[in-house]
Amino acid sequence: MASWTTKNIPPQGGRCAVVTGTGGLGFEDALALARAGADVIIAGRHPGKGADAVARIRHAAPAANIRFETLDLASLRSVADFATRLRGQRDSLDLLINNAGVMTPPTRRATADGFELQLGTNYLGHFALTAHLMPMLRGALKPRVVTVSSVAARGGRIDFDDLNAERGYRPMPAYSQSKLACLMFALELQRRGDAGGWGVDSIAAHPGIARTELLFNAPGRESAAARARSLLWFLFQPVAQGALPTLYAATSPEARGGGYYGPNGLGETRGYPAPDRFPAQALDTAAAARLWAVSERMTGARFA
């Protein structure tokens, strides 16, 4: 495991995967899975970016079975519509990678449903998507849900009194909260699946510090964070390297439900996939159960 790469991905023929996010980590996940023989659906907000991602993957892997579907995680209606379309096309789903996200917009923005944008997109949208697709996942052989967290989750706190940052918005704490919520969701999903006999492995992963476009696309290229990303580029590992923990969680026979995987070097910010340590707050089962209940009320999604 010390140097696990995409060359170690087992053949994925006959398996269907949904990957959220058409650029960065999502693109690398979709490319690697398609190269391994999976039937890949890459989902995102922008059809133009989706078409470009599909074309690039087919150029890199001419035999790829890849297509794009529109999905806006900042809209619960779009999430439900995506799931309805998918259920009309297939009976089962082998793999769901909850990857897409936004990072630290400088001012508070809201989703179509009124949620703070980072919480709504990074966490609540994926919570609802997983709930809608759970019947399909349960119909597959050895299905997995991989939810992407972040090193920022270490400093996260779930503010149940102001989840949507309506009384005071600060970009990084809001981002850290959303990524801690993703990690807590992955663990709670495994606990509930084990108790209910769902037969679905829920695994969390994070990319360390990778050279994605999140910092450019959210705060903007002139922000302090984006300037640091440009000037200190050598501290950021390539995005393909950052995708490895997610791909390990998604495909390795050694990855375990309820596990958490990230890079193995330099304070878990770069390197090859390895088991990562959980922040103490992610292991608070009472808070996780409360977050689950709140998320059901906010999204209207149920894991029945």
CSV table of C-alpha atoms in Angstrom, one decimal:
chain,number,residue,atom,x,y,z
A,1,MET,CA,0.0,0.0,0.0
A,2,ALA,CA,3.0,2.3,0.4
A,3,SER,CA,3.0,3.2,-3.3
A,4,TRP,CA,-0.5,2.3,-4.5
A,5,THR,CA,-1.3,3.9,-7.8
A,6,THR,CA,-3.9,3.6,-10.6
A,7,LYS,CA,-1.9,0.6,-11.9
A,8,ASN,CA,-3.2,-1.3,-8.9
A,9,ILE,CA,-6.9,-0.7,-9.6
A,10,PRO,CA,-8.6,-4.1,-10.2
A,11,PRO,CA,-10.5,-4.6,-13.5
A,12,GLN,CA,-13.8,-2.7,-13.2
A,13,GLY,CA,-15.6,-4.3,-16.2
A,14,GLY,CA,-19.3,-4.8,-15.5
A,15,ARG,CA,-19.4,-2.1,-12.8
A,16,CYS,CA,-21.2,1.2,-13.0
A,17,ALA,CA,-19.9,4.3,-11.2
A,18,VAL,CA,-21.3,7.8,-10.7
A,19,VAL,CA,-18.7,10.5,-10.0
A,20,THR,CA,-19.8,14.0,-9.1
A,21,GLY,CA,-17.6,16.8,-10.5
A,22,THR,CA,-16.3,17.2,-14.0
A,23,GLY,CA,-12.9,18.8,-13.3
A,24,GLY,CA,-10.0,18.3,-10.9
A,25,LEU,CA,-10.4,15.2,-8.7
A,26,GLY,CA,-13.7,14.1,-10.3
A,27,PHE,CA,-12.1,14.1,-13.8
A,28,GLU,CA,-9.2,12.0,-12.6
A,29,ASP,CA,-11.5,9.6,-10.8
A,30,ALA,CA,-13.6,9.2,-13.9
A,31,LEU,CA,-10.6,8.8,-16.1
A,32,ALA,CA,-9.0,6.1,-14.0
A,33,LEU,CA,-12.3,4.2,-13.5
A,34,ALA,CA,-13.0,4.3,-17.3
A,35,ARG,CA,-9.5,3.1,-18.1
A,36,ALA,CA,-10.1,0.2,-15.7
A,37,GLY,CA,-13.3,-0.8,-17.7
A,38,ALA,CA,-16.1,0.7,-15.6
A,39,ASP,CA,-19.2,2.2,-17.1
A,40,VAL,CA,-18.8,5.8,-15.8
A,41,ILE,CA,-21.3,8.6,-15.4
A,42,ILE,CA,-19.7,11.9,-14.7
A,43,ALA,CA,-22.1,14.4,-13.3
A,44,GLY,CA,-21.9,18.2,-13.0
A,45,ARG,CA,-23.6,21.5,-13.4
A,46,HIS,CA,-22.3,22.6,-16.7
A,47,PRO,CA,-23.0,20.6,-19.9
A,48,GLY,CA,-20.1,22.3,-21.7
A,49,LYS,CA,-17.6,21.3,-19.1
A,50,GLY,CA,-19.2,17.8,-19.0
A,51,ALA,CA,-18.8,17.4,-22.8
A,52,ASP,CA,-15.2,18.6,-22.6
A,53,ALA,CA,-14.4,16.1,-19.8
A,54,VAL,CA,-16.0,13.2,-21.7
A,55,ALA,CA,-14.1,14.2,-24.9
A,56,ARG,CA,-10.8,14.3,-23.0
A,57,ILE,CA,-11.4,11.0,-21.3
A,58,ARG,CA,-12.3,9.3,-24.6
A,59,HIS,CA,-9.1,10.8,-26.2
A,60,ALA,CA,-7.0,9.4,-23.4
A,61,ALA,CA,-8.9,6.1,-23.2
A,62,PRO,CA,-10.6,5.4,-26.6
A,63,ALA,CA,-12.4,2.4,-25.3
A,64,ALA,CA,-13.9,4.3,-22.3
A,65,ASN,CA,-17.6,3.8,-21.6
A,66,ILE,CA,-18.2,7.4,-20.3
A,67,ARG,CA,-21.1,9.8,-20.4
A,68,PHE,CA,-22.2,13.0,-18.8
A,69,GLU,CA,-25.4,13.8,-16.8
A,70,THR,CA,-26.5,17.2,-15.6
A,71,LEU,CA,-26.5,17.4,-11.8
A,72,ASP,CA,-26.5,20.6,-9.7
A,73,LEU,CA,-25.8,19.7,-6.1
A,74,ALA,CA,-26.9,23.2,-5.1
A,75,SER,CA,-30.5,22.3,-6.1
A,76,LEU,CA,-32.4,19.6,-4.4
A,77,ARG,CA,-34.8,19.4,-7.4
A,78,SER,CA,-31.8,18.8,-9.7
A,79,VAL,CA,-30.5,16.1,-7.4
A,80,ALA,CA,-33.9,14.4,-7.4
A,81,ASP,CA,-34.3,14.7,-11.2
A,82,PHE,CA,-30.8,13.2,-11.7
A,83,ALA,CA,-31.7,10.2,-9.5
A,84,THR,CA,-35.0,9.7,-11.3
A,85,ARG,CA,-33.3,9.7,-14.7
A,86,LEU,CA,-30.7,7.2,-13.5
A,87,ARG,CA,-33.3,4.9,-12.0
A,88,GLY,CA,-35.1,4.9,-15.3
A,89,GLN,CA,-31.9,3.8,-17.1
A,90,ARG,CA,-30.5,1.2,-14.7
A,91,ASP,CA,-31.6,-1.2,-12.0
A,92,SER,CA,-28.4,-1.0,-9.9
A,93,LEU,CA,-25.3,1.1,-9.2
A,94,ASP,CA,-22.0,-0.2,-8.0
A,95,LEU,CA,-20.2,2.9,-7.0
A,96,LEU,CA,-21.0,6.5,-6.0
A,97,ILE,CA,-18.2,9.0,-5.5
A,98,ASN,CA,-19.4,12.1,-3.7
A,99,ASN,CA,-16.7,14.4,-4.8
A,100,ALA,CA,-17.9,17.7,-6.2
A,101,GLY,CA,-17.6,20.8,-4.1
A,102,VAL,CA,-17.0,24.5,-3.7
A,103,MET,CA,-14.5,26.2,-1.5
A,104,THR,CA,-14.4,29.4,0.5
A,105,PRO,CA,-16.5,31.9,-1.6
A,106,PRO,CA,-15.5,35.3,-0.1
A,107,THR,CA,-19.1,36.3,0.7
A,108,ARG,CA,-22.0,34.2,1.8
A,109,ARG,CA,-23.9,32.7,-1.0
A,110,ALA,CA,-26.9,30.4,-0.9
A,111,THR,CA,-28.1,27.4,-2.8
A,112,ALA,CA,-31.5,27.3,-4.7
A,113,ASP,CA,-33.0,25.9,-1.4
A,114,GLY,CA,-31.5,28.6,0.8
A,115,PHE,CA,-28.6,26.7,2.3
A,116,GLU,CA,-25.2,28.2,2.8
A,117,LEU,CA,-23.5,27.3,-0.5
A,118,GLN,CA,-20.6,25.2,0.9
A,119,LEU,CA,-22.8,23.2,3.3
A,120,GLY,CA,-25.5,22.8,0.7
A,121,THR,CA,-23.2,21.7,-2.2
A,122,ASN,CA,-20.5,19.8,-0.4
A,123,TYR,CA,-22.6,18.0,2.1
A,124,LEU,CA,-26.4,18.3,1.9
A,125,GLY,CA,-26.5,17.8,-1.9
A,126,HIS,CA,-24.5,14.6,-1.5
A,127,PHE,CA,-26.6,13.5,1.5
A,128,ALA,CA,-29.7,13.8,-0.6
A,129,LEU,CA,-28.1,12.2,-3.7
A,130,THR,CA,-27.0,9.2,-1.7
A,131,ALA,CA,-30.4,8.7,-0.2
A,132,HIS,CA,-32.1,8.8,-3.7
A,133,LEU,CA,-29.6,6.3,-5.1
A,134,MET,CA,-29.5,4.0,-2.1
A,135,PRO,CA,-32.1,1.5,-3.6
A,136,MET,CA,-29.9,1.2,-6.7
A,137,LEU,CA,-26.8,0.7,-4.6
A,138,ARG,CA,-28.4,-2.0,-2.5
A,139,GLY,CA,-29.3,-3.8,-5.8
A,140,ALA,CA,-25.6,-4.1,-6.7
A,141,LEU,CA,-22.9,-6.7,-5.7
A,142,LYS,CA,-20.5,-5.2,-3.2
A,143,PRO,CA,-21.5,-1.6,-3.7
A,144,ARG,CA,-19.5,1.4,-2.3
A,145,VAL,CA,-20.2,5.0,-1.5
A,146,VAL,CA,-17.0,7.1,-1.2
A,147,THR,CA,-17.4,10.6,0.2
A,148,VAL,CA,-14.6,13.1,-0.2
A,149,SER,CA,-13.6,15.1,2.9
A,150,SER,CA,-10.6,17.3,3.4
A,151,VAL,CA,-7.7,18.0,5.7
A,152,ALA,CA,-9.8,21.1,6.6
A,153,ALA,CA,-12.2,18.8,8.5
A,154,ARG,CA,-9.6,18.6,11.3
A,155,GLY,CA,-10.5,22.2,12.3
A,156,GLY,CA,-14.2,21.8,11.6
A,157,ARG,CA,-17.0,22.2,14.0
A,158,ILE,CA,-20.7,21.6,13.4
A,159,ASP,CA,-22.5,24.7,14.5
A,160,PHE,CA,-26.0,23.4,15.1
A,161,ASP,CA,-27.2,26.8,16.2
A,162,ASP,CA,-26.2,28.4,12.9
A,163,LEU,CA,-25.6,25.7,10.4
A,164,ASN,CA,-26.2,28.0,7.4
A,165,ALA,CA,-24.0,30.8,8.7
A,166,GLU,CA,-26.8,33.2,8.7
A,167,ARG,CA,-25.6,35.1,11.7
A,168,GLY,CA,-22.0,35.3,10.8
A,169,TYR,CA,-20.3,33.9,7.6
A,170,ARG,CA,-16.5,33.2,7.6
A,171,PRO,CA,-15.3,31.3,4.4
A,172,MET,CA,-12.9,28.8,5.9
A,173,PRO,CA,-14.9,27.8,9.0
A,174,ALA,CA,-17.9,27.2,6.8
A,175,TYR,CA,-15.8,25.1,4.4
A,176,SER,CA,-14.3,23.1,7.3
A,177,GLN,CA,-17.8,22.5,8.7
A,178,SER,CA,-19.0,21.2,5.4
A,179,LYS,CA,-16.1,18.8,5.0
A,180,LEU,CA,-16.4,17.6,8.6
A,181,ALA,CA,-20.1,17.0,7.9
A,182,CYS,CA,-19.0,14.9,4.9
A,183,LEU,CA,-16.7,12.8,7.1
A,184,MET,CA,-19.3,12.3,9.8
A,185,PHE,CA,-21.9,11.4,7.2
A,186,ALA,CA,-19.6,8.7,5.7
A,187,LEU,CA,-19.2,7.1,9.2
A,188,GLU,CA,-22.9,7.4,10.1
A,189,LEU,CA,-23.9,5.9,6.8
A,190,GLN,CA,-21.7,2.8,7.6
A,191,ARG,CA,-23.2,2.5,11.1
A,192,ARG,CA,-26.7,2.7,9.9
A,193,GLY,CA,-26.0,0.4,7.0
A,194,ASP,CA,-24.5,-2.2,9.3
A,195,ALA,CA,-27.5,-2.0,11.6
A,196,GLY,CA,-29.9,-2.2,8.8
A,197,GLY,CA,-28.1,-4.9,6.7
A,198,TRP,CA,-27.9,-2.6,3.7
A,199,GLY,CA,-24.8,-4.3,2.4
A,200,VAL,CA,-23.2,-1.0,1.2
A,201,ASP,CA,-19.7,0.0,2.2
A,202,SER,CA,-19.3,3.7,3.1
A,203,ILE,CA,-15.8,5.0,3.0
A,204,ALA,CA,-14.3,8.4,3.3
A,205,ALA,CA,-11.2,9.8,1.6
A,206,HIS,CA,-9.4,13.1,1.2
A,207,PRO,CA,-6.8,14.3,-1.3
A,208,GLY,CA,-4.3,16.0,1.0
A,209,ILE,CA,-3.3,19.3,-0.6
A,210,ALA,CA,-3.8,19.0,-4.4
A,211,ARG,CA,-3.4,21.4,-7.3
A,212,THR,CA,-7.1,21.6,-8.2
A,213,GLU,CA,-9.0,24.6,-9.4
A,214,LEU,CA,-11.1,25.0,-6.3
A,215,LEU,CA,-9.1,28.0,-5.0
A,216,PHE,CA,-9.3,29.7,-8.3
A,217,ASN,CA,-12.9,29.1,-9.0
A,218,ALA,CA,-14.4,30.1,-5.6
A,219,PRO,CA,-12.4,33.0,-3.9
A,220,GLY,CA,-10.9,34.0,-7.3
A,221,ARG,CA,-7.4,34.2,-8.7
A,222,GLU,CA,-6.7,37.5,-6.8
A,223,SER,CA,-7.6,36.1,-3.4
A,224,ALA,CA,-4.8,35.5,-0.8
A,225,ALA,CA,-5.5,31.8,-0.9
A,226,ALA,CA,-5.2,31.6,-4.7
A,227,ARG,CA,-2.1,33.7,-4.7
A,228,ALA,CA,-0.5,31.4,-2.2
A,229,ARG,CA,-1.5,28.4,-4.4
A,230,SER,CA,0.2,30.1,-7.4
A,231,LEU,CA,3.4,31.2,-5.5
A,232,LEU,CA,3.7,28.0,-3.4
A,233,TRP,CA,2.8,25.6,-6.2
A,234,PHE,CA,5.5,23.2,-5.2
A,235,LEU,CA,3.7,22.4,-1.9
A,236,PHE,CA,0.6,21.2,-3.8
A,237,GLN,CA,0.7,17.7,-5.2
A,238,PRO,CA,-0.6,17.0,-8.8
A,239,VAL,CA,-4.3,16.5,-8.9
A,240,ALA,CA,-3.9,12.9,-10.3
A,241,GLN,CA,-1.9,12.1,-7.1
A,242,GLY,CA,-4.5,13.7,-5.0
A,243,ALA,CA,-7.2,11.5,-6.5
A,244,LEU,CA,-5.4,8.3,-5.4
A,245,PRO,CA,-7.0,8.0,-1.9
A,246,THR,CA,-10.5,8.3,-3.4
A,247,LEU,CA,-9.7,5.7,-6.1
A,248,TYR,CA,-8.2,3.4,-3.4
A,249,ALA,CA,-11.3,3.7,-1.4
A,250,ALA,CA,-13.4,3.1,-4.4
A,251,THR,CA,-11.7,0.1,-5.9
A,252,SER,CA,-9.1,-1.6,-3.5
A,253,PRO,CA,-10.2,-5.0,-2.0
A,254,GLU,CA,-8.3,-3.8,1.1
A,255,ALA,CA,-10.4,-0.7,1.7
A,256,ARG,CA,-12.9,-1.2,4.5
A,257,GLY,CA,-16.3,0.2,5.1
A,258,GLY,CA,-16.1,2.9,7.8
A,259,GLY,CA,-12.5,3.6,6.8
A,260,TYR,CA,-10.8,6.9,6.0
A,261,TYR,CA,-8.0,7.2,3.5
A,262,GLY,CA,-5.6,10.1,2.6
A,263,PRO,CA,-2.0,10.6,1.6
A,264,ASN,CA,0.8,9.1,3.7
A,265,GLY,CA,3.4,11.8,3.6
A,266,LEU,CA,4.1,15.3,5.0
A,267,GLY,CA,1.4,15.5,7.6
A,268,GLU,CA,-1.0,13.6,5.4
A,269,THR,CA,-1.0,16.3,2.8
A,270,ARG,CA,0.8,14.4,-0.1
A,271,GLY,CA,1.9,11.0,-1.0
A,272,TYR,CA,0.2,7.6,-1.6
A,273,PRO,CA,-3.0,6.3,-0.1
A,274,ALA,CA,-3.0,5.2,3.5
A,275,PRO,CA,-5.4,4.9,6.4
A,276,ASP,CA,-5.9,8.4,7.9
A,277,ARG,CA,-6.6,9.4,11.5
A,278,PHE,CA,-10.1,10.7,12.3
A,279,PRO,CA,-10.5,14.1,13.9
A,280,ALA,CA,-11.9,13.6,17.4
A,281,GLN,CA,-15.1,15.6,16.5
A,282,ALA,CA,-15.8,13.2,13.6
A,283,LEU,CA,-16.1,10.3,16.1
A,284,ASP,CA,-18.9,12.0,18.1
A,285,THR,CA,-21.7,9.5,17.4
A,286,ALA,CA,-24.4,11.6,19.2
A,287,ALA,CA,-23.5,14.7,17.0
A,288,ALA,CA,-23.5,12.5,13.9
A,289,ALA,CA,-27.0,11.1,14.7
A,290,ARG,CA,-28.2,14.7,15.3
A,291,LEU,CA,-26.6,15.9,12.0
A,292,TRP,CA,-28.3,13.0,10.2
A,293,ALA,CA,-31.7,13.9,11.6
A,294,VAL,CA,-31.2,17.6,10.8
A,295,SER,CA,-30.1,16.8,7.3
A,296,GLU,CA,-33.2,14.7,6.7
A,297,ARG,CA,-35.4,17.6,7.7
A,298,MET,CA,-33.5,20.1,5.6
A,299,THR,CA,-33.4,18.0,2.5
A,300,GLY,CA,-36.5,15.9,2.8
A,301,ALA,CA,-34.4,12.9,1.9
A,302,ARG,CA,-34.9,9.6,3.7
A,303,PHE,CA,-32.8,6.4,3.7
A,304,ALA,CA,-35.8,4.1,3.9
